[in-house]
PDB file of C-alpha atoms in Angstrom:
ATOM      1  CA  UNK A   3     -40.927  20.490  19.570  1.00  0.00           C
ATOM      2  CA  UNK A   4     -44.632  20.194  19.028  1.00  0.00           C
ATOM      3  CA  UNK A   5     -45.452  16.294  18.495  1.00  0.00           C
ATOM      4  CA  UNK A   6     -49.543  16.909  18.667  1.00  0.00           C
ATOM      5  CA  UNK A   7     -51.606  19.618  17.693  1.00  0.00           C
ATOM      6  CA  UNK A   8     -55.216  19.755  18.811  1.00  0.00           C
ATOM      7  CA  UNK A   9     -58.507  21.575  18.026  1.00  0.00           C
ATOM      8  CA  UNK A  10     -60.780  22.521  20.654  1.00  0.00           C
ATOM      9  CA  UNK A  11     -64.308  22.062  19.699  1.00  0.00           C
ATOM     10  CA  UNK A  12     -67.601  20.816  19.501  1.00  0.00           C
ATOM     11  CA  UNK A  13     -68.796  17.903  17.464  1.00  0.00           C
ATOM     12  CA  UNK A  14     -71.294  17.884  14.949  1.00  0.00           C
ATOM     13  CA  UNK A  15     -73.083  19.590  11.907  1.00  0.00           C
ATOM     14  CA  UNK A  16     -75.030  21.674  14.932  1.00  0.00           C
ATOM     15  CA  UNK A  17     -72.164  23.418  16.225  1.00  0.00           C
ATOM     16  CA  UNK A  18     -69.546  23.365  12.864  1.00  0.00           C
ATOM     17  CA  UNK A  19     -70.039  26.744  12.264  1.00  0.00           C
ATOM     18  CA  UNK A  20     -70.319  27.925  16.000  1.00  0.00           C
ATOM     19  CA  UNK A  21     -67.417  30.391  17.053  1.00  0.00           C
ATOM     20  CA  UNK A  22     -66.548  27.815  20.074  1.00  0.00           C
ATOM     21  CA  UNK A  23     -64.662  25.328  17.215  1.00  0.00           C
ATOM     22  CA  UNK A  24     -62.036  27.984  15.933  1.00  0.00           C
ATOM     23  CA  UNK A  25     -59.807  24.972  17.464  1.00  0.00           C
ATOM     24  CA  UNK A  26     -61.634  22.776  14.938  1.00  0.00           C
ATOM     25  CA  UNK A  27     -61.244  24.942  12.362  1.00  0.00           C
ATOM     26  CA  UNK A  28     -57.377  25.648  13.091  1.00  0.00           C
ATOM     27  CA  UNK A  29     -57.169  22.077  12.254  1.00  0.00           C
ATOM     28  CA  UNK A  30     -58.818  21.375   9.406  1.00  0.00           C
ATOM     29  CA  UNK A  31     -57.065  24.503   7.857  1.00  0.00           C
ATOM     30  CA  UNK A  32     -53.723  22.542   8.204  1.00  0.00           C
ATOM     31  CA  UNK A  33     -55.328  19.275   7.412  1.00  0.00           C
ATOM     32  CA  UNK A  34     -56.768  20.902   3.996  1.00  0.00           C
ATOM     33  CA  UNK A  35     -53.035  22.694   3.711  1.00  0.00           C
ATOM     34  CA  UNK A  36     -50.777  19.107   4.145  1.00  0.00           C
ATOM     35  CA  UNK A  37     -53.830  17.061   2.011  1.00  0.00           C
ATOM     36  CA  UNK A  38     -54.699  14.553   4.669  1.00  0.00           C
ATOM     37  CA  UNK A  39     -58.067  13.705   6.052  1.00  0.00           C
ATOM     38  CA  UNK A  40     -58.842  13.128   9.741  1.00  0.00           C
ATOM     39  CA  UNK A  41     -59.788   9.583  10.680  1.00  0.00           C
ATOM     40  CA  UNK A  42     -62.566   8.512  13.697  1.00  0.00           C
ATOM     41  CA  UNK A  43     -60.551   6.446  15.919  1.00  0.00           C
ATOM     42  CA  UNK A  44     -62.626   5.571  19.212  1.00  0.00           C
ATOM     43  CA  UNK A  45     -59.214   5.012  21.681  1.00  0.00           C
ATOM     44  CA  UNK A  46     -58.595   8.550  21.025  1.00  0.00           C
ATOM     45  CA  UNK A  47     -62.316   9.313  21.567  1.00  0.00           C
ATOM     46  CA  UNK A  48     -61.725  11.717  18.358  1.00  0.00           C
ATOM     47  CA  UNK A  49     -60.793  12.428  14.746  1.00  0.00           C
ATOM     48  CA  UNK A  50     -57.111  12.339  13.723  1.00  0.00           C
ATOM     49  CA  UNK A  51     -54.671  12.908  11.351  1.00  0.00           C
ATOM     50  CA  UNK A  52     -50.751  13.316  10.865  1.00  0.00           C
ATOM     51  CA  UNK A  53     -48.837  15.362   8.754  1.00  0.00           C
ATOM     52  CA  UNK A  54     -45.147  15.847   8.163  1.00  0.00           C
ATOM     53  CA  UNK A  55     -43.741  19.447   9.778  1.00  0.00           C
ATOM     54  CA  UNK A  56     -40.291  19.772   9.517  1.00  0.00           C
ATOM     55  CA  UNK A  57     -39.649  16.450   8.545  1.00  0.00           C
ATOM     56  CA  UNK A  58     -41.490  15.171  11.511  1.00  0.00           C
ATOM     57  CA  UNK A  59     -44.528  13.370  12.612  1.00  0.00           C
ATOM     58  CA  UNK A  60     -47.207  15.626  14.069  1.00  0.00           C
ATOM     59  CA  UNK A  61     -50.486  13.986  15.130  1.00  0.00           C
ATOM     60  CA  UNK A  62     -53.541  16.510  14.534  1.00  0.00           C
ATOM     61  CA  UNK A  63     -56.885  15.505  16.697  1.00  0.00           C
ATOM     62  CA  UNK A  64     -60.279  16.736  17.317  1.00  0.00           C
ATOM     63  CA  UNK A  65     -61.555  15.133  20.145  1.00  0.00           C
ATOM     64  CA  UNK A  66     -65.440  14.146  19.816  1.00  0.00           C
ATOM     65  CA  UNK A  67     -66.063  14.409  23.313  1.00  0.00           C
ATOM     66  CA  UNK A  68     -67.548  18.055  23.465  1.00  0.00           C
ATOM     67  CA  UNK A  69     -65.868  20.636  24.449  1.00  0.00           C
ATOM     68  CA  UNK A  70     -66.245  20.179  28.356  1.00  0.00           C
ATOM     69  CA  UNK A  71     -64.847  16.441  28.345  1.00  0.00           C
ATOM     70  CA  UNK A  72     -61.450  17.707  25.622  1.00  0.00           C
ATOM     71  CA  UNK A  73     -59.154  16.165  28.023  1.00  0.00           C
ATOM     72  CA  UNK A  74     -59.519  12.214  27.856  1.00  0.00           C
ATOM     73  CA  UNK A  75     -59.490  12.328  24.314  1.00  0.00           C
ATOM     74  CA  UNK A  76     -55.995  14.270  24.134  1.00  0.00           C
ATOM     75  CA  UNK A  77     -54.633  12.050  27.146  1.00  0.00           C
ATOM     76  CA  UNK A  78     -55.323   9.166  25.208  1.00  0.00           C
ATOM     77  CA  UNK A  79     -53.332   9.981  21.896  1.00  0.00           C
ATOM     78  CA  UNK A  80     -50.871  11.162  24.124  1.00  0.00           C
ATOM     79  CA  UNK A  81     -50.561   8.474  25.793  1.00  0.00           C
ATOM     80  CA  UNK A  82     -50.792   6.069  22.831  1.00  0.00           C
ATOM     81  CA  UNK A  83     -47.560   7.955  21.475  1.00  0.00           C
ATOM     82  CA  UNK A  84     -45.835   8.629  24.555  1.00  0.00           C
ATOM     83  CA  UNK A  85     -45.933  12.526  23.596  1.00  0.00           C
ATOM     84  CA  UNK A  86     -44.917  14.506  26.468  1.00  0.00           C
ATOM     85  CA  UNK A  87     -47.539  17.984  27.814  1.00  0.00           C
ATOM     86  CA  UNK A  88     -45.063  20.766  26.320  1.00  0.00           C
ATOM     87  CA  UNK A  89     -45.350  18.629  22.653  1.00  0.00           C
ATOM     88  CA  UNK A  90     -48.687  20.107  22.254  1.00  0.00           C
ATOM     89  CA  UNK A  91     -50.346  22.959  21.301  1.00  0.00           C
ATOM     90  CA  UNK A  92     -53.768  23.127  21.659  1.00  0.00           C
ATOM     91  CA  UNK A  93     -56.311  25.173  19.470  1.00  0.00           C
ATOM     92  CA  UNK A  94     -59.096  27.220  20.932  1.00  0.00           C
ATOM     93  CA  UNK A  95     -61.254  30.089  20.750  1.00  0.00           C
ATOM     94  CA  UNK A  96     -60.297  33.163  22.784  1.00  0.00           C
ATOM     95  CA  UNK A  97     -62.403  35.762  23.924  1.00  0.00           C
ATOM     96  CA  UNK A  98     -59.860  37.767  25.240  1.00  0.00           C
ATOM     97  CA  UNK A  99     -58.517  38.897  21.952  1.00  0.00           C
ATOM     98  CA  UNK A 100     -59.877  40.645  19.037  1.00  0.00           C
ATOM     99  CA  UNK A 101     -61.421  39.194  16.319  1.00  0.00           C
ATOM    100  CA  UNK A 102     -58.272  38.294  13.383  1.00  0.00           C
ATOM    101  CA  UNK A 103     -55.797  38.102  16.624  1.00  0.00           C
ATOM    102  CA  UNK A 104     -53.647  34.842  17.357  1.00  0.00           C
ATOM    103  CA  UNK A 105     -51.076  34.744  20.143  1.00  0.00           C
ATOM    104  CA  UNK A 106     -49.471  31.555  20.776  1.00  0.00           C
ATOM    105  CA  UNK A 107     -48.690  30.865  25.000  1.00  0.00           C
ATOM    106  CA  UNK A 108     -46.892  28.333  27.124  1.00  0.00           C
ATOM    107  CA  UNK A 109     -48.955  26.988  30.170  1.00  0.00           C
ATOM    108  CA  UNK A 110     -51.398  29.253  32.651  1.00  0.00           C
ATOM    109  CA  UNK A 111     -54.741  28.675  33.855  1.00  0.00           C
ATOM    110  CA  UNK A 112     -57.687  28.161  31.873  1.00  0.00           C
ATOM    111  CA  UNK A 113     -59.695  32.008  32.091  1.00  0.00           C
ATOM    112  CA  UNK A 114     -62.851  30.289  32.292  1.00  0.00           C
ATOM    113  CA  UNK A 115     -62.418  27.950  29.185  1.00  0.00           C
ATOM    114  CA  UNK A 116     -63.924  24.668  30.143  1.00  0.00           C
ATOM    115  CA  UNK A 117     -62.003  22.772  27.249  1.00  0.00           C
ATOM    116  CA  UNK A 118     -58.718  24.372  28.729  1.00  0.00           C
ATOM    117  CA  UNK A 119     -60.205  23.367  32.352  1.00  0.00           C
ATOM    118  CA  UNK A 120     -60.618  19.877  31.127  1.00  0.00           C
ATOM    119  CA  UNK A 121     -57.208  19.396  29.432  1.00  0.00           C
ATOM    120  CA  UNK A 122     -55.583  20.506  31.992  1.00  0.00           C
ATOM    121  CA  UNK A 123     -56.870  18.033  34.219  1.00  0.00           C
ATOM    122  CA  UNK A 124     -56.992  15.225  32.205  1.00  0.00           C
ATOM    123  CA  UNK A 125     -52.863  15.947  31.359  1.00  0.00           C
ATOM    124  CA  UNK A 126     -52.851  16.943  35.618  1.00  0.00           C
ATOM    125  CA  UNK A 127     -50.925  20.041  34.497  1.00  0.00           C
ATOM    126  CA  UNK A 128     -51.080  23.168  32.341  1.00  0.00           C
ATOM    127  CA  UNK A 129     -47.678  22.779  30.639  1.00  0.00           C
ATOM    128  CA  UNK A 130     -48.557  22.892  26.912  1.00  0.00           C
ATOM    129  CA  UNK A 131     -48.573  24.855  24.113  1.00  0.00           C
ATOM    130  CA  UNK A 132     -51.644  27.208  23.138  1.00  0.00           C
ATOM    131  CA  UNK A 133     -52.910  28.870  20.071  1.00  0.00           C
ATOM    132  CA  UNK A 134     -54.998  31.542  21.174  1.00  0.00           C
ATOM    133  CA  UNK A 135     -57.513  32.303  17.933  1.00  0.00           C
ATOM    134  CA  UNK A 136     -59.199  35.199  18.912  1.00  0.00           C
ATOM    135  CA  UNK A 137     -62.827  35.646  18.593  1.00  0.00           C
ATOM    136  CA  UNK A 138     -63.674  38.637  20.324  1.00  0.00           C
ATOM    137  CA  UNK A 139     -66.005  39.290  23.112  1.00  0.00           C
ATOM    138  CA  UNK A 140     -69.937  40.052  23.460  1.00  0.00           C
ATOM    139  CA  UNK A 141     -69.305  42.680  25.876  1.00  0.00           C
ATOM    140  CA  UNK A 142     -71.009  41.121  28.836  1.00  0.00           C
ATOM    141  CA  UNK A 143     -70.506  37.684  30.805  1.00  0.00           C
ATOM    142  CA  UNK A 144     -74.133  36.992  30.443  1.00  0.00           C
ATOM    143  CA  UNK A 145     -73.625  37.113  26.823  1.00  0.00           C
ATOM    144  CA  UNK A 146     -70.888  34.849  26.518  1.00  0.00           C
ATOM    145  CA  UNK A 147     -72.444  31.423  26.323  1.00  0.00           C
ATOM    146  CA  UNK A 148     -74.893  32.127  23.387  1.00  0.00           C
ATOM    147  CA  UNK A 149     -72.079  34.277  21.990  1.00  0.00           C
ATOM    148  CA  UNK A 150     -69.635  31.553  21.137  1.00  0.00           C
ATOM    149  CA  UNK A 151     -72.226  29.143  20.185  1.00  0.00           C
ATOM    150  CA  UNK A 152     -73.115  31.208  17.799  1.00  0.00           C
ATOM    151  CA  UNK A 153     -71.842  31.798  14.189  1.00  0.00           C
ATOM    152  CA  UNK A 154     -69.391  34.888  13.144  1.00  0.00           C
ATOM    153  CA  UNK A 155     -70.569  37.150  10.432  1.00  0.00           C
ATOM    154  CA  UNK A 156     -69.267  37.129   7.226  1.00  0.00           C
ATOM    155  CA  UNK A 157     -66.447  39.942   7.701  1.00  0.00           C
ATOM    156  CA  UNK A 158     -65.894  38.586  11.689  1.00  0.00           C
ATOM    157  CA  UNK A 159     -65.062  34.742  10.012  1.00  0.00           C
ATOM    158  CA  UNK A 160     -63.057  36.271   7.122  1.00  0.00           C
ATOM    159  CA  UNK A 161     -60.255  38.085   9.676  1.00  0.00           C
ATOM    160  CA  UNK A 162     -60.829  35.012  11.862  1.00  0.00           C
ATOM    161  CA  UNK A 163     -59.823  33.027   8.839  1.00  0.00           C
ATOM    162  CA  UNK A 164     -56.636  35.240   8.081  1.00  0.00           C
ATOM    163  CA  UNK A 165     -55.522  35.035  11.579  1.00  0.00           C
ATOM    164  CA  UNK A 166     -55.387  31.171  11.382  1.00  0.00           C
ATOM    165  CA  UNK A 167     -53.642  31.264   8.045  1.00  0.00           C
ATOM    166  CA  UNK A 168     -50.853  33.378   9.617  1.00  0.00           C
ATOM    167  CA  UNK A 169     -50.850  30.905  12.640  1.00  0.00           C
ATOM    168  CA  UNK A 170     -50.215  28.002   9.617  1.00  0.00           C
ATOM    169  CA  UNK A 171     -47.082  29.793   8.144  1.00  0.00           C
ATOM    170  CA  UNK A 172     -45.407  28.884  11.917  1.00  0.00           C
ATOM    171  CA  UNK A 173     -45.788  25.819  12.569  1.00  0.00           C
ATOM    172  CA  UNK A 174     -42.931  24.621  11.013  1.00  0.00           C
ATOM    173  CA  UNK A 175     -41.349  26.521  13.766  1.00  0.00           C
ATOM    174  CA  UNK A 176     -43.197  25.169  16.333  1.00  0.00           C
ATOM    175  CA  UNK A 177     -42.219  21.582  15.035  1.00  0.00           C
ATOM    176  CA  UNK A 178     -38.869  21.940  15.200  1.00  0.00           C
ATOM    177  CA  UNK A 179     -38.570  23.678  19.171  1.00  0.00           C
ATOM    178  CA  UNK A 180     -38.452  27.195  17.821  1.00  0.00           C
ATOM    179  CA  UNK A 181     -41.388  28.697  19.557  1.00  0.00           C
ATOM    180  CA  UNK A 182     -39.335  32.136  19.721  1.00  0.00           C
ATOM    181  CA  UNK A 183     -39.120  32.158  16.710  1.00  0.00           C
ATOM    182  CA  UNK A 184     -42.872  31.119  15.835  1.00  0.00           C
ATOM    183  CA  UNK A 185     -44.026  33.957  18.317  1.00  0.00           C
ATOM    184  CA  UNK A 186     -42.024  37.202  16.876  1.00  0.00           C
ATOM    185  CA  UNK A 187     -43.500  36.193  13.328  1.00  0.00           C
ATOM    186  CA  UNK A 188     -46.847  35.672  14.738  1.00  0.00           C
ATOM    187  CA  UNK A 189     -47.088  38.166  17.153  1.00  0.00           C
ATOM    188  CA  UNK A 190     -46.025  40.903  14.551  1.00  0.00           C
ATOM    189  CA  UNK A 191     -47.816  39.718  11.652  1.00  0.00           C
TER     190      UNK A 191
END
């Protein structure tokens, strides 16, 4: 049962746009969906929200800490709500996957994502949920940094877009502890 679900990203009308916050955008997509507006809350060291999945209580954040420094402001909600690692899913960009591709995961390592690195030690293990939003990959590791703070074009953001609108229809699964179930639809979409 997901309890929390988070957007990876980077704060600020500089980076909005910027590849690196599909995790933001994620978010804001189901905040926009469920009519709710995201709040600045400095315990949480981010921007939440809750909305009502499954007749439940699911906290939405976007921590406001950067990217590299994601983990304190997840711990802390967490923490404030006594919400266990495997309640949350966390929102991020993905290289590894083709533009308008979205695979949801349990735990693993963090393949070079420093948000994932930083959740994962901030929570001092990698047992949660993630959404996987991918955004394709510049074609060389050199390329990477400029390439996800960077904006998609037009045709890249729309399929990014309809990827994250599939990932919406399941998260009613996901809140009620039928990730199965949320991955076949997903995953076959």
């Amino acid at each position: 049962m997901i309890k929390l679900i988070v957007g990876l990203g980077n704060p600020g009308k500089d980076y909005q746009t910027h590849r690196h916050n599909a995790g933001f955008w994620f978010v804001d997509s189901l905040a926009t969906k469920f009519d709710v507006q995201f709040t600045a809350k400095s315990k949480f060291l981010g921007e939440s929200s809750s909305i009502t999945l499954g007749n439940k209580l699911t906290h939405l954040l976007k921590p406001k800490t950067f990217m590299n420094n994601s983990g304190g402001s997840i711990k802390s909600l967490a923490n404030y709500y006594n919400i266990k690692s495997d309640e949350i899913l966390v929102a991020h960009d993905e290289l590894d996957l083709p533009i308008g591709t979205v695979k949801l995961k349990m735990s693993g390592g963090h393949g070079g994502h420093n948000g994932l690195r930083d959740t994962i030690k901030a929570l001092d293990t990698n047992n949660f949920y993630r959404l996987r939003i991918g955004i394709g990959h510049p074609g060389t590791k050199d390329d990477v940094v400029d390439f996800v703070l960077s904006s998609p074009g037009i045709s890249e953001l729309k399929h990014i877009e309809s990827s994250m609108n599939n990932a919406i229809e399941v998260v009613d699964s996901l809140a009620n502890g039928d990730f199965e179930d949320a991955m076949l639809r997903l995953h076959t979409e």
